[in-house]
Amino acid sequence: MKILVCVSGASYCELGLELIKFLAAADHEIFAVISEGAKLVLRAESGIDADEILKSAEFRSVKFYPDTDLSAPPASGSFGIDATIFAPCSIGSLAKIYGGLCDGLSTRAAAVALKERKTLILGVREMPLSAISLRQMSELAALGVIIAPPVIAKYCRPASAEDLQRFVIGKWADLLGVKNELYQRWKI
């Protein structure tokens, strides 16, 4: 499966990096776009230099593209991306996707997913949500977009912040159709 992961500049961009690592290890063709906003957030929140960390062995099989490269393969439906996920999805990216604004590779890839009727998942990361954002998410959901905010659950029996992170990544992997045992599933 060809999966595109777009990491936009919302808080907790580390979730996107961890999702990319997991998917790369799960033997799929993984492509990724890390926005400049995401790079700023990673540095501010976690002291992570995205350009350096992406050179590590964990990311070796992933093809990264700059968000400014509108000629990159994921900008075309003929490239054949099966699923696109914004992990996390900023409110700015949500608004651009909703409005059809394709000013970067990530938002162009979202437009491609919509026109090709491919899986598009938006991990919207914001709280509280405005009426405008709720309307945008509702209308996108009516078009088939999966709205999957990184919301935690207690049934996974988390013992650490990493367990909660694995839960979110596992739920996103489920939506992508990627088998995983990242979290304890619901059982009574």
Coordinates of N, CA, C and O in Angstrom, one line a residue:
M1 N 0.8 -1.2 0.0 CA 0.0 0.0 0.0 C 0.9 1.2 0.0 O 1.9 1.3 0.7
K2 N 0.5 2.3 -0.8 CA 1.2 3.5 -0.8 C 0.5 4.5 0.1 O -0.7 4.8 -0.1
I3 N 1.2 5.0 1.2 CA 0.6 5.9 2.1 C 1.4 7.2 2.2 O 2.6 7.1 2.3
L4 N 0.7 8.3 2.2 CA 1.3 9.6 2.4 C 0.9 10.1 3.7 O -0.3 10.2 4.1
V5 N 1.9 10.5 4.5 CA 1.7 11.1 5.8 C 2.1 12.5 5.7 O 3.3 12.8 5.4
C6 N 1.2 13.4 6.0 CA 1.5 14.8 6.1 C 1.5 15.3 7.5 O 0.5 15.1 8.2
V7 N 2.5 15.9 8.0 CA 2.6 16.4 9.3 C 2.5 17.9 9.2 O 3.5 18.6 8.7
S8 N 1.4 18.5 9.7 CA 1.3 19.9 9.7 C 1.6 20.5 11.0 O 1.9 19.8 12.0
G9 N 1.6 21.8 11.1 CA 2.1 22.5 12.3 C 1.2 22.6 13.5 O 1.1 23.7 14.1
A10 N 0.5 21.5 13.8 CA -0.3 21.5 15.0 C 0.5 21.0 16.2 O 1.6 20.3 16.0
S11 N 0.1 21.3 17.4 CA 0.8 20.8 18.6 C 0.9 19.3 18.6 O 0.0 18.6 18.1
Y12 N 2.0 18.7 19.1 CA 2.3 17.3 19.2 C 2.5 16.6 17.9 O 2.1 15.5 17.6
C13 N 3.4 17.3 17.1 CA 3.8 16.7 15.8 C 4.6 15.4 15.9 O 4.7 14.7 15.0
E14 N 5.1 15.2 17.1 CA 5.8 13.9 17.4 C 4.9 12.7 17.0 O 5.4 11.7 16.6
L15 N 3.6 12.8 17.2 CA 2.7 11.8 16.8 C 2.8 11.4 15.3 O 2.8 10.2 14.9
G16 N 3.0 12.4 14.5 CA 3.2 12.2 13.0 C 4.5 11.4 12.8 O 4.5 10.5 12.0
L17 N 5.6 11.8 13.5 CA 6.9 11.2 13.3 C 6.8 9.7 13.7 O 7.3 8.8 13.1
E18 N 6.1 9.5 14.8 CA 6.0 8.1 15.3 C 5.1 7.3 14.4 O 5.4 6.1 14.2
L19 N 4.1 7.9 13.8 CA 3.3 7.1 12.8 C 4.1 6.8 11.6 O 4.0 5.6 11.1
I20 N 4.9 7.7 11.1 CA 5.8 7.4 10.0 C 6.7 6.2 10.3 O 6.9 5.3 9.5
K21 N 7.3 6.3 11.5 CA 8.2 5.2 11.9 C 7.5 3.8 11.9 O 8.0 2.8 11.4
F22 N 6.3 3.8 12.5 CA 5.6 2.6 12.6 C 5.2 2.1 11.2 O 5.4 0.9 10.9
L23 N 4.7 2.9 10.3 CA 4.3 2.5 9.0 C 5.5 2.0 8.2 O 5.4 1.1 7.4
A24 N 6.6 2.7 8.3 CA 7.8 2.3 7.6 C 8.3 0.9 8.0 O 8.7 0.1 7.2
A25 N 8.1 0.6 9.3 CA 8.5 -0.7 9.8 C 7.5 -1.8 9.4 O 7.8 -3.0 9.4
A26 N 6.3 -1.4 9.0 CA 5.2 -2.3 8.7 C 5.2 -2.7 7.2 O 4.3 -3.3 6.7
D27 N 6.3 -2.3 6.5 CA 6.5 -2.8 5.2 C 5.5 -2.3 4.2 O 4.9 -3.0 3.4
H28 N 5.3 -1.0 4.2 CA 4.4 -0.3 3.2 C 5.3 0.8 2.5 O 6.3 1.2 3.0
E29 N 4.9 1.2 1.3 CA 5.5 2.3 0.7 C 5.1 3.6 1.4 O 3.9 4.0 1.2
I30 N 6.0 4.3 2.1 CA 5.6 5.5 2.8 C 6.3 6.7 2.2 O 7.5 6.7 2.0
F31 N 5.4 7.7 2.0 CA 5.9 9.0 1.6 C 5.4 10.0 2.6 O 4.4 9.8 3.3
A32 N 6.2 11.1 2.8 CA 5.9 12.0 3.9 C 6.2 13.5 3.5 O 7.1 13.7 2.7
V33 N 5.4 14.3 4.1 CA 5.6 15.8 3.9 C 5.6 16.3 5.4 O 4.6 16.2 6.1
I34 N 6.7 17.0 5.7 CA 6.8 17.6 7.1 C 6.8 19.1 6.8 O 7.7 19.6 6.2
S35 N 5.7 19.8 7.1 CA 5.6 21.2 6.8 C 6.6 22.0 7.6 O 7.1 21.6 8.7
E36 N 6.9 23.2 7.2 CA 7.8 24.1 7.9 C 7.2 24.5 9.3 O 7.9 24.6 10.3
G37 N 5.9 24.6 9.3 CA 5.2 24.8 10.6 C 5.4 23.7 11.6 O 5.7 23.9 12.8
A38 N 5.4 22.4 11.0 CA 5.6 21.3 11.9 C 7.0 21.3 12.4 O 7.3 20.9 13.6
K39 N 8.0 21.6 11.6 CA 9.4 21.7 12.0 C 9.6 22.7 13.1 O 10.3 22.4 14.1
L40 N 8.9 23.8 13.0 CA 9.0 24.8 14.1 C 8.4 24.3 15.4 O 8.9 24.5 16.5
V41 N 7.2 23.6 15.3 CA 6.5 23.1 16.5 C 7.4 22.0 17.1 O 7.5 22.0 18.3
L42 N 8.0 21.1 16.3 CA 8.8 20.1 16.8 C 10.0 20.7 17.6 O 10.3 20.2 18.7
R43 N 10.6 21.7 17.1 CA 11.7 22.3 17.8 C 11.3 23.0 19.1 O 11.9 22.9 20.1
A44 N 10.2 23.7 19.0 CA 9.7 24.5 20.1 C 9.2 23.6 21.3 O 9.4 23.8 22.4
E45 N 8.4 22.5 20.9 CA 7.8 21.7 21.9 C 8.8 20.6 22.5 O 8.7 20.3 23.6
S46 N 9.6 20.1 21.6 CA 10.4 18.9 22.0 C 11.9 19.1 21.8 O 12.6 18.1 22.0
G47 N 12.3 20.2 21.2 CA 13.7 20.4 20.9 C 14.2 19.5 19.8 O 15.4 19.2 19.7
I48 N 13.3 19.0 18.9 CA 13.6 18.1 17.8 C 14.0 18.9 16.6 O 13.2 19.7 16.1
D49 N 15.1 18.6 16.0 CA 15.5 19.1 14.7 C 15.0 18.1 13.6 O 15.7 17.1 13.4
A50 N 13.9 18.4 13.0 CA 13.3 17.5 12.1 C 14.2 17.1 10.9 O 14.3 15.9 10.6
D51 N 15.0 18.1 10.4 CA 15.9 17.8 9.3 C 17.0 16.7 9.7 O 17.4 15.9 8.9
E52 N 17.4 16.8 11.0 CA 18.4 15.9 11.4 C 17.8 14.5 11.7 O 18.4 13.5 11.3
I53 N 16.7 14.5 12.5 CA 16.1 13.2 12.9 C 15.6 12.4 11.6 O 15.7 11.2 11.7
L54 N 15.2 13.1 10.6 CA 14.7 12.3 9.4 C 15.8 11.6 8.7 O 15.6 10.8 7.8
K55 N 17.1 11.9 9.0 CA 18.2 11.2 8.4 C 18.5 9.9 9.1 O 19.4 9.1 8.6
S56 N 17.8 9.6 10.2 CA 18.1 8.4 11.0 C 17.6 7.2 10.3 O 16.8 7.2 9.4
A57 N 18.2 6.0 10.7 CA 17.9 4.7 10.1 C 16.4 4.4 10.1 O 15.9 3.8 9.2
E58 N 15.7 4.9 11.1 CA 14.2 4.6 11.2 C 13.4 5.1 10.1 O 12.4 4.6 9.8
F59 N 14.0 6.2 9.4 CA 13.2 6.8 8.4 C 13.8 6.5 7.0 O 13.4 7.1 6.0
R60 N 14.8 5.7 6.9 CA 15.6 5.4 5.7 C 14.7 5.0 4.5 O 14.9 5.4 3.4
S61 N 13.7 4.2 4.8 CA 12.8 3.7 3.7 C 11.7 4.7 3.3 O 11.0 4.4 2.3
V62 N 11.6 5.8 4.0 CA 10.6 6.8 3.7 C 11.1 7.8 2.7 O 12.2 8.3 2.8
K63 N 10.2 8.2 1.7 CA 10.6 9.2 0.8 C 9.9 10.5 1.3 O 8.7 10.6 1.3
F64 N 10.8 11.5 1.7 CA 10.3 12.8 2.1 C 10.3 13.8 1.0 O 11.2 13.8 0.2
Y65 N 9.3 14.7 1.0 CA 9.2 15.8 0.0 C 9.0 17.1 0.8 O 8.2 17.1 1.8
P66 N 9.5 18.2 0.3 CA 9.2 19.4 1.0 C 7.8 19.9 0.6 O 7.3 19.6 -0.5
D67 N 7.2 20.5 1.5 CA 5.8 21.0 1.2 C 5.7 22.0 0.1 O 4.7 22.2 -0.5
T68 N 6.8 22.6 -0.2 CA 6.9 23.6 -1.3 C 7.0 22.9 -2.7 O 6.9 23.6 -3.7
D69 N 7.2 21.6 -2.8 CA 7.4 20.9 -4.1 C 6.1 20.4 -4.7 O 5.7 19.3 -4.5
L70 N 5.5 21.3 -5.4 CA 4.2 21.0 -6.0 C 4.4 20.1 -7.3 O 3.4 19.7 -7.9
S71 N 5.6 19.8 -7.6 CA 5.8 18.9 -8.8 C 6.2 17.5 -8.3 O 6.4 16.6 -9.1
A72 N 6.2 17.3 -7.0 CA 6.5 15.9 -6.5 C 5.4 15.0 -6.8 O 4.2 15.3 -7.1
P73 N 5.7 13.7 -6.9 CA 4.8 12.7 -7.4 C 3.4 12.7 -6.6 O 2.4 12.5 -7.3
P74 N 3.4 12.9 -5.3 CA 2.1 12.8 -4.6 C 1.1 14.0 -5.1 O -0.1 14.0 -4.7
A75 N 1.6 14.9 -5.8 CA 0.7 16.0 -6.3 C -0.2 15.6 -7.5 O -1.1 16.3 -7.9
S76 N 0.0 14.3 -8.0 CA -0.7 13.8 -9.1 C -1.5 12.5 -8.7 O -0.9 11.7 -8.1
G77 N -2.7 12.5 -9.2 CA -3.5 11.3 -8.9 C -2.9 10.0 -9.6 O -3.1 8.9 -9.2
S78 N -2.1 10.3 -10.7 CA -1.5 9.1 -11.4 C -0.4 8.5 -10.6 O -0.1 7.3 -11.0
F79 N 0.0 9.1 -9.6 CA 1.1 8.5 -8.7 C 0.5 7.3 -7.9 O 1.2 6.4 -7.6
G80 N -0.8 7.3 -7.6 CA -1.5 6.2 -7.0 C -1.3 6.0 -5.5 O -1.2 4.9 -5.0
I81 N -1.3 7.1 -4.8 CA -1.4 7.0 -3.3 C -2.7 6.4 -2.9 O -3.8 6.8 -3.4
D82 N -2.6 5.4 -2.1 CA -3.8 4.7 -1.6 C -4.5 5.4 -0.5 O -5.8 5.4 -0.4
A83 N -3.8 6.0 0.4 CA -4.3 6.7 1.6 C -3.4 7.9 2.0 O -2.2 7.8 1.9
T84 N -4.1 9.0 2.4 CA -3.3 10.2 2.9 C -3.8 10.5 4.2 O -5.1 10.5 4.5
I85 N -2.9 10.7 5.1 CA -3.3 11.1 6.5 C -2.5 12.3 6.9 O -1.3 12.5 6.7
F86 N -3.2 13.3 7.6 CA -2.6 14.4 8.2 C -2.5 14.1 9.7 O -3.6 14.0 10.3
A87 N -1.3 14.0 10.2 CA -1.1 13.5 11.5 C 0.0 14.3 12.2 O 1.2 14.0 12.0
P88 N -0.3 15.3 12.9 CA -1.7 15.9 13.1 C -2.0 16.9 12.0 O -1.2 17.2 11.2
C89 N -3.3 17.3 12.1 CA -3.8 18.2 11.1 C -4.1 19.6 11.8 O -4.9 19.6 12.7
S90 N -3.4 20.6 11.4 CA -3.6 21.9 12.0 C -5.0 22.5 11.5 O -5.5 22.0 10.5
I91 N -5.5 23.4 12.2 CA -6.7 24.1 11.8 C -6.5 24.8 10.5 O -7.4 24.9 9.7
G92 N -5.3 25.4 10.3 CA -5.0 26.0 9.0 C -5.0 25.0 7.9 O -5.6 25.3 6.8
S93 N -4.5 23.8 8.0 CA -4.6 22.8 7.0 C -6.0 22.4 6.8 O -6.4 22.2 5.6
L94 N -6.8 22.2 7.8 CA -8.2 21.9 7.7 C -8.9 22.9 6.8 O -9.6 22.5 5.9
A95 N -8.7 24.2 7.1 CA -9.4 25.2 6.4 C -9.0 25.2 4.9 O -9.8 25.4 4.0
K96 N -7.7 25.0 4.7 CA -7.2 25.0 3.3 C -7.8 23.8 2.5 O -8.2 23.9 1.4
I97 N -7.8 22.6 3.2 CA -8.4 21.4 2.5 C -9.9 21.7 2.2 O -10.4 21.4 1.1
Y98 N -10.6 22.2 3.2 CA -12.0 22.5 3.1 C -12.3 23.5 1.9 O -13.2 23.3 1.1
G99 N -11.4 24.5 1.8 CA -11.6 25.5 0.8 C -11.0 25.1 -0.6 O -11.1 25.9 -1.5
G100 N -10.3 24.0 -0.7 CA -9.7 23.6 -1.9 C -8.4 24.3 -2.3 O -8.0 24.4 -3.4
L101 N -7.8 25.0 -1.3 CA -6.6 25.7 -1.5 C -5.4 24.8 -1.5 O -5.1 24.1 -0.5
C102 N -4.7 24.7 -2.6 CA -3.6 23.8 -2.9 C -2.3 24.6 -2.9 O -1.6 24.5 -4.0
D103 N -1.9 25.3 -1.9 CA -0.8 26.1 -1.9 C 0.5 25.4 -1.5 O 1.6 25.9 -1.5
G104 N 0.4 24.1 -1.1 CA 1.5 23.3 -0.8 C 1.3 21.9 -1.2 O 0.2 21.5 -1.6
L105 N 2.3 21.0 -1.2 CA 2.2 19.6 -1.6 C 1.2 18.9 -0.7 O 0.4 18.1 -1.2
S106 N 1.2 19.2 0.6 CA 0.2 18.5 1.5 C -1.2 18.8 1.1 O -2.0 17.9 1.0
T107 N -1.5 20.0 1.0 CA -2.9 20.4 0.6 C -3.3 20.0 -0.8 O -4.4 19.6 -1.0
R108 N -2.3 20.0 -1.7 CA -2.6 19.5 -3.0 C -2.9 17.9 -3.0 O -3.8 17.4 -3.6
A109 N -2.1 17.2 -2.2 CA -2.3 15.8 -2.0 C -3.7 15.5 -1.4 O -4.3 14.5 -1.8
A110 N -4.1 16.4 -0.5 CA -5.5 16.2 0.0 C -6.5 16.4 -1.1 O -7.5 15.6 -1.2
A111 N -6.3 17.4 -1.9 CA -7.3 17.6 -3.0 C -7.2 16.4 -4.0 O -8.3 16.0 -4.5
V112 N -6.1 15.8 -4.2 CA -6.0 14.6 -5.0 C -6.8 13.5 -4.4 O -7.5 12.8 -5.1
A113 N -6.6 13.3 -3.1 CA -7.3 12.2 -2.4 C -8.8 12.4 -2.6 O -9.5 11.4 -2.8
L114 N -9.3 13.6 -2.4 CA -10.7 13.9 -2.6 C -11.2 13.6 -4.0 O -12.2 12.9 -4.2
K115 N -10.5 14.1 -5.0 CA -10.9 13.9 -6.4 C -10.8 12.5 -6.8 O -11.6 12.0 -7.7
E116 N -9.9 11.7 -6.3 CA -9.7 10.3 -6.7 C -10.5 9.4 -5.8 O -10.5 8.2 -6.0
R117 N -11.2 10.0 -4.8 CA -12.0 9.2 -3.9 C -11.2 8.2 -3.1 O -11.6 7.0 -2.9
K118 N -10.0 8.6 -2.7 CA -9.1 7.8 -1.9 C -9.3 8.1 -0.4 O -9.8 9.2 -0.1
T119 N -8.8 7.3 0.4 CA -8.8 7.5 1.9 C -8.1 8.8 2.2 O -6.9 8.9 1.9
L120 N -8.8 9.7 2.9 CA -8.2 10.9 3.5 C -8.6 11.0 4.9 O -9.8 11.0 5.3
I121 N -7.6 11.0 5.8 CA -7.8 11.0 7.2 C -7.2 12.3 7.8 O -6.0 12.6 7.5
L122 N -8.0 13.0 8.6 CA -7.5 14.3 9.2 C -7.5 14.1 10.7 O -8.5 14.0 11.3
G123 N -6.3 14.1 11.3 CA -6.1 14.0 12.7 C -6.1 15.4 13.3 O -5.1 15.9 13.8
V124 N -7.3 16.1 13.2 CA -7.4 17.5 13.6 C -7.0 17.6 15.1 O -7.5 16.9 16.0
R125 N -6.1 18.5 15.4 CA -5.5 18.7 16.7 C -5.8 20.1 17.2 O -5.0 21.0 16.9
E126 N -6.9 20.3 17.9 CA -7.3 21.6 18.4 C -8.3 21.4 19.5 O -9.0 20.4 19.5
M127 N -8.3 22.3 20.4 CA -9.3 22.3 21.5 C -9.3 23.6 22.2 O -8.3 24.2 22.5
P128 N -10.5 24.2 22.3 CA -11.8 23.8 21.8 C -11.9 24.0 20.3 O -11.1 24.7 19.7
L129 N -12.9 23.4 19.7 CA -13.1 23.6 18.3 C -14.2 24.7 18.1 O -15.2 24.8 18.7
S130 N -13.9 25.6 17.1 CA -14.8 26.6 16.8 C -15.9 26.1 15.9 O -15.8 25.0 15.3
A131 N -17.0 26.8 15.9 CA -18.1 26.4 15.0 C -17.7 26.4 13.6 O -18.2 25.5 12.8
I132 N -16.8 27.2 13.1 CA -16.3 27.2 11.8 C -15.6 25.9 11.5 O -15.9 25.2 10.5
S133 N -14.7 25.5 12.4 CA -13.9 24.2 12.2 C -14.8 23.0 12.2 O -14.7 22.1 11.5
L134 N -15.8 23.0 13.1 CA -16.8 21.9 13.2 C -17.6 21.8 11.9 O -17.8 20.7 11.4
R135 N -18.0 23.0 11.4 CA -18.7 22.9 10.1 C -17.9 22.4 9.0 O -18.3 21.5 8.2
Q136 N -16.6 22.8 8.9 CA -15.7 22.3 7.9 C -15.5 20.8 8.0 O -15.5 20.1 7.0
M137 N -15.3 20.3 9.3 CA -15.1 18.9 9.5 C -16.4 18.1 9.1 O -16.3 17.1 8.5
S138 N -17.5 18.7 9.4 CA -18.8 18.0 9.1 C -19.0 17.9 7.6 O -19.3 16.8 7.1
E139 N -18.7 19.0 6.9 CA -18.9 18.9 5.4 C -17.9 18.0 4.8 O -18.2 17.3 3.8
L140 N -16.6 18.0 5.3 CA -15.6 17.1 4.7 C -16.0 15.7 5.0 O -15.8 14.8 4.1
A141 N -16.5 15.4 6.2 CA -16.9 14.0 6.5 C -18.0 13.6 5.6 O -18.1 12.4 5.2
A142 N -18.9 14.5 5.2 CA -20.0 14.1 4.3 C -19.5 13.8 2.9 O -20.1 13.1 2.1
L143 N -18.2 14.2 2.6 CA -17.6 13.9 1.3 C -16.7 12.6 1.4 O -16.1 12.2 0.5
G144 N -16.7 12.0 2.6 CA -16.0 10.8 2.8 C -14.7 10.9 3.5 O -14.0 9.9 3.7
V145 N -14.3 12.1 3.9 CA -13.1 12.3 4.7 C -13.3 11.8 6.1 O -14.3 12.0 6.7
I146 N -12.3 11.1 6.6 CA -12.3 10.5 8.0 C -11.7 11.6 8.9 O -10.6 11.9 8.8
I147 N -12.5 12.0 9.8 CA -12.0 13.0 10.8 C -11.7 12.1 12.1 O -12.5 11.5 12.7
A148 N -10.4 12.1 12.4 CA -9.9 11.3 13.5 C -8.9 12.0 14.4 O -7.7 11.8 14.3
P149 N -9.5 12.9 15.2 CA -8.6 13.6 16.1 C -7.8 12.7 17.1 O -8.3 11.6 17.4
P150 N -6.6 13.1 17.5 CA -5.9 12.3 18.4 C -6.5 12.3 19.8 O -5.9 12.9 20.8
V151 N -7.6 11.6 20.0 CA -8.3 11.6 21.2 C -7.9 10.3 22.0 O -7.9 9.2 21.4
I152 N -7.7 10.4 23.3 CA -7.3 9.2 24.0 C -8.5 8.5 24.6 O -9.6 9.0 24.7
A153 N -8.2 7.2 25.0 CA -9.3 6.4 25.7 C -8.6 5.7 26.8 O -7.4 5.3 26.8
K154 N -9.4 5.4 27.8 CA -8.9 4.7 29.0 C -8.9 3.2 28.9 O -8.1 2.5 29.5
Y155 N -9.8 2.7 28.0 CA -9.9 1.2 27.9 C -8.6 0.6 27.4 O -8.4 -0.7 27.5
C156 N -7.6 1.3 26.9 CA -6.4 0.8 26.4 C -5.4 0.5 27.6 O -4.3 0.1 27.5
R157 N -5.9 0.9 28.8 CA -5.1 0.7 30.1 C -3.8 1.4 30.0 O -2.8 0.7 30.2
P158 N -3.7 2.7 29.8 CA -2.4 3.3 29.6 C -1.7 3.4 31.0 O -2.3 3.7 32.0
A159 N -0.4 3.1 30.9 CA 0.4 3.2 32.1 C 1.4 4.4 31.9 O 2.1 4.7 32.9
S160 N 1.4 5.0 30.7 CA 2.4 6.0 30.5 C 1.9 6.9 29.3 O 0.9 6.5 28.6
A161 N 2.6 8.0 29.1 CA 2.2 8.9 28.0 C 2.5 8.1 26.7 O 1.8 8.3 25.7
E162 N 3.5 7.3 26.7 CA 3.8 6.5 25.4 C 2.7 5.5 25.1 O 2.4 5.3 23.9
D163 N 2.0 5.0 26.1 CA 0.9 4.1 25.9 C -0.2 4.9 25.2 O -0.9 4.4 24.3
L164 N -0.5 6.1 25.6 CA -1.5 6.9 25.0 C -1.1 7.3 23.6 O -2.0 7.3 22.7
Q165 N 0.2 7.5 23.4 CA 0.7 7.8 22.0 C 0.5 6.6 21.1 O 0.0 6.7 20.0
R166 N 0.8 5.4 21.6 CA 0.6 4.2 20.8 C -0.9 3.9 20.5 O -1.2 3.4 19.5
F167 N -1.7 4.3 21.5 CA -3.2 4.2 21.2 C -3.6 5.0 20.0 O -4.3 4.5 19.1
V168 N -3.2 6.3 20.0 CA -3.6 7.2 18.9 C -3.0 6.6 17.6 O -3.7 6.5 16.6
I169 N -1.7 6.3 17.6 CA -1.1 5.8 16.3 C -1.8 4.5 15.9 O -2.0 4.3 14.7
G170 N -2.1 3.6 16.8 CA -2.8 2.4 16.5 C -4.1 2.6 15.9 O -4.5 1.9 14.9
K171 N -4.9 3.6 16.4 CA -6.2 3.9 15.9 C -6.1 4.4 14.5 O -6.8 4.1 13.6
W172 N -5.1 5.3 14.2 CA -4.8 5.8 12.9 C -4.4 4.7 12.0 O -4.9 4.6 10.8
A173 N -3.6 3.8 12.4 CA -3.2 2.6 11.6 C -4.4 1.8 11.3 O -4.5 1.3 10.1
D174 N -5.3 1.6 12.2 CA -6.5 0.8 11.9 C -7.3 1.5 10.8 O -7.7 0.8 9.9
L175 N -7.4 2.8 10.8 CA -8.1 3.5 9.7 C -7.5 3.4 8.4 O -8.1 3.4 7.4
L176 N -6.1 3.3 8.4 CA -5.4 3.1 7.2 C -5.4 1.6 6.7 O -4.9 1.3 5.6
G177 N -6.0 0.7 7.5 CA -6.0 -0.7 7.1 C -4.7 -1.4 7.4 O -4.4 -2.4 6.8
V178 N -3.9 -0.9 8.3 CA -2.6 -1.5 8.6 C -2.7 -2.2 10.0 O -3.0 -1.6 11.0
K179 N -2.6 -3.5 9.9 CA -2.7 -4.3 11.1 C -1.6 -3.9 12.2 O -0.5 -3.6 11.8
N180 N -2.1 -3.9 13.4 CA -1.2 -3.5 14.5 C -1.6 -4.1 15.8 O -2.8 -4.4 16.0
E181 N -0.7 -4.1 16.7 CA -1.0 -4.5 18.1 C -0.4 -3.4 19.1 O 0.2 -3.7 20.1
L182 N -0.6 -2.2 18.7 CA 0.0 -1.1 19.4 C -0.8 -0.8 20.7 O -0.2 -0.1 21.6
Y183 N -2.0 -1.2 20.8 CA -2.8 -0.8 22.0 C -3.7 -2.0 22.4 O -4.0 -2.8 21.6
Q184 N -4.1 -2.0 23.6 CA -5.1 -3.0 24.1 C -6.5 -2.5 23.6 O -6.9 -1.4 23.8
R185 N -7.1 -3.4 22.9 CA -8.4 -3.1 22.3 C -9.5 -3.3 23.3 O -9.3 -3.9 24.4
W186 N -10.7 -2.8 23.0 CA -11.8 -2.9 23.9 C -12.2 -4.3 24.3 O -12.3 -5.1 23.4
K187 N -12.4 -4.5 25.6 CA -12.9 -5.8 26.0 C -13.5 -5.6 27.4 O -13.0 -4.8 28.2
I188 N -14.5 -6.4 27.7 CA -15.2 -6.2 29.0 C -14.7 -7.4 29.9 O -14.6 -8.5 29.4

